[in-house]
């Protein structure tokens, strides 16, 4: 029996029915994000055909050389989201400061924080890349421009979080909280619709025995981190091993595999990046919301990612995401350090 065809718009409307006093603005915000994802997907999938590869020669706030597709994705999202009256401001990895809503448009009550195209260094070698987004409700009085206070909120206050992975197919995964589940939609480019393909995703636990980390940094890790990976490898008397190592180097792709198969993704602190590399507001916090809503855990190595109150728009954090049993194990090894 073929399952019924459910578009993301239909799914959002059905979910909205759970909130009788819903204004519909939140749903409209999600529609607009799905539209932006379709446009970015089209360009990403044509990138090899159109001369938009290569680098603009500019660098972003992270000091990273900006790929043309980064710039395109950033502009698509801002233009799709700035005029409908849902948002009071936006925050992007590609932009140092808060992105205000232009005066000519109505100010809304939501905040959108996003990484327009994460893993962009992989664009030229056709490795999957992704968009990550987080939605908060403003905390300052309605009507005025969004402020830092509206943006620097802990992850547990997120209203919704999601990502788009531009891979062998384009998938949009989002959640509005554990009670509503995590759902995945696959883009059918022939009709331009995201169709429900992964209803109520639950991260497997017991997990697939897969760990995901850049092992080139082993020498820069804490002793506890080294012993944890030794445990996965089954070396230095740390355990039976039996794990596989999978590391794509594209956060959304590594997380998407972990969400569907189980396992653990790690970007630990090291002597070069003592605060970790990945960003709290538009990378760690949204993926943590999704991971926990699917029954997993998300930690910085000692505390829940969703409890972090960022001090700056581009704050970084160590990140351990995946099956709860493996994140618990990671925290135990990091707590014990060099002790057996
Ligand atoms: P490393 C890509 O540049 C990125 O921001 C994430 O997508 C990815 O998880 C990480 O950096 C990879 O970093 O240090 O392993 O190259």
Coordinates of C-alpha atoms in Angstrom, one line a residue, residues 12 45 80-81 88 123 125 127 156 161 174 195 216 264 279:
X12 CA 2.7 22.3 8.6
X45 CA 22.6 21.0 -8.0
X80 CA 12.7 35.1 1.0
X81 CA 12.3 36.0 4.7
X88 CA 12.0 41.2 13.8
X123 CA 31.1 22.6 -2.8
X125 CA 34.3 18.5 -4.8
X127 CA 30.3 16.7 -1.3
X156 CA 15.9 25.3 25.1
X161 CA 14.9 24.1 14.3
X174 CA 12.6 20.0 11.1
X195 CA 7.2 15.3 0.3
X216 CA 43.8 14.2 12.5
X264 CA 28.0 9.9 17.8
X279 CA 28.7 27.9 16.3

